[in-house]
């Protein structure tokens, strides 16, 4: 079991869609995510066509980083948020990038 980032996702035909954001979790505190966002990658691993479960990619030791690629709308560039697993507001580090790294 690992620490999470406070995102609830469900699998749909489009892929993994954000359906909830935990209050005071790393995802909410980053301000990056909205319900309806499509998760496209986790630490550089494309999850859009994945048949495997998303949690093993997202969960990890508390205090470690995970970078989530997401799209808000079709046809827009992927955005990235780097979050610290299991960490609250006081030590959250978030970085939004459009460069694909």
PDB file of C-alpha atoms in Angstrom, residues 2-49:
ATOM      1  CA  UNK A   2       1.245   3.480  -0.774  1.00  0.00           C
ATOM      2  CA  UNK A   3       0.295   7.060  -0.163  1.00  0.00           C
ATOM      3  CA  UNK A   4      -2.059   8.689  -2.629  1.00  0.00           C
ATOM      4  CA  UNK A   5      -2.493  12.153  -4.107  1.00  0.00           C
ATOM      5  CA  UNK A   6      -6.189  12.696  -3.423  1.00  0.00           C
ATOM      6  CA  UNK A   7      -7.674  12.071  -6.874  1.00  0.00           C
ATOM      7  CA  UNK A   8     -10.656   9.815  -7.484  1.00  0.00           C
ATOM      8  CA  UNK A   9     -10.780   8.457 -11.030  1.00  0.00           C
ATOM      9  CA  UNK A  10     -13.070   6.130 -12.932  1.00  0.00           C
ATOM     10  CA  UNK A  11     -12.324   4.230 -16.116  1.00  0.00           C
ATOM     11  CA  UNK A  12     -14.360   5.333 -19.131  1.00  0.00           C
ATOM     12  CA  UNK A  13     -14.159   4.773 -22.890  1.00  0.00           C
ATOM     13  CA  UNK A  14     -11.877   7.819 -23.060  1.00  0.00           C
ATOM     14  CA  UNK A  15      -9.547   6.535 -20.323  1.00  0.00           C
ATOM     15  CA  UNK A  16      -9.174   7.510 -16.673  1.00  0.00           C
ATOM     16  CA  UNK A  17     -11.384  10.493 -15.840  1.00  0.00           C
ATOM     17  CA  UNK A  18     -11.188  12.523 -12.624  1.00  0.00           C
ATOM     18  CA  UNK A  19     -14.501  12.098 -10.780  1.00  0.00           C
ATOM     19  CA  UNK A  20     -13.519  13.547  -7.411  1.00  0.00           C
ATOM     20  CA  UNK A  21     -10.802  15.501  -5.631  1.00  0.00           C
ATOM     21  CA  UNK A  22     -10.100  14.896  -1.940  1.00  0.00           C
ATOM     22  CA  UNK A  23     -10.311  17.992   0.236  1.00  0.00           C
ATOM     23  CA  UNK A  24      -6.831  19.124   1.358  1.00  0.00           C
ATOM     24  CA  UNK A  25      -5.148  16.393  -0.678  1.00  0.00           C
ATOM     25  CA  UNK A  26      -2.149  17.118  -2.873  1.00  0.00           C
ATOM     26  CA  UNK A  27      -4.300  17.214  -6.017  1.00  0.00           C
ATOM     27  CA  UNK A  28      -6.722  19.790  -4.610  1.00  0.00           C
ATOM     28  CA  UNK A  29      -4.000  21.921  -3.112  1.00  0.00           C
ATOM     29  CA  UNK A  30      -2.150  22.020  -6.414  1.00  0.00           C
ATOM     30  CA  UNK A  31      -5.132  23.669  -8.056  1.00  0.00           C
ATOM     31  CA  UNK A  32      -4.265  21.786 -11.227  1.00  0.00           C
ATOM     32  CA  UNK A  33      -7.110  19.290 -11.483  1.00  0.00           C
ATOM     33  CA  UNK A  34     -10.829  19.548 -12.132  1.00  0.00           C
ATOM     34  CA  UNK A  35     -13.537  16.917 -12.225  1.00  0.00           C
ATOM     35  CA  UNK A  36     -13.730  15.732 -15.837  1.00  0.00           C
ATOM     36  CA  UNK A  37      -9.993  15.960 -16.553  1.00  0.00           C
ATOM     37  CA  UNK A  38      -8.583  12.998 -18.473  1.00  0.00           C
ATOM     38  CA  UNK A  39      -5.459  11.423 -16.942  1.00  0.00           C
ATOM     39  CA  UNK A  40      -3.089  10.593 -19.814  1.00  0.00           C
ATOM     40  CA  UNK A  41       0.181   9.673 -18.080  1.00  0.00           C
ATOM     41  CA  UNK A  42       1.743   8.840 -14.740  1.00  0.00           C
ATOM     42  CA  UNK A  43       5.502   9.411 -14.447  1.00  0.00           C
ATOM     43  CA  UNK A  44       5.802   9.314 -18.222  1.00  0.00           C
ATOM     44  CA  UNK A  45       3.818   6.082 -18.668  1.00  0.00           C
ATOM     45  CA  UNK A  46       0.961   6.530 -21.155  1.00  0.00           C
ATOM     46  CA  UNK A  47      -2.250   5.355 -19.479  1.00  0.00           C
ATOM     47  CA  UNK A  48      -4.702   6.289 -22.227  1.00  0.00           C
ATOM     48  CA  UNK A  49      -4.792   2.773 -23.656  1.00  0.00           C
TER      49      UNK A  49
END
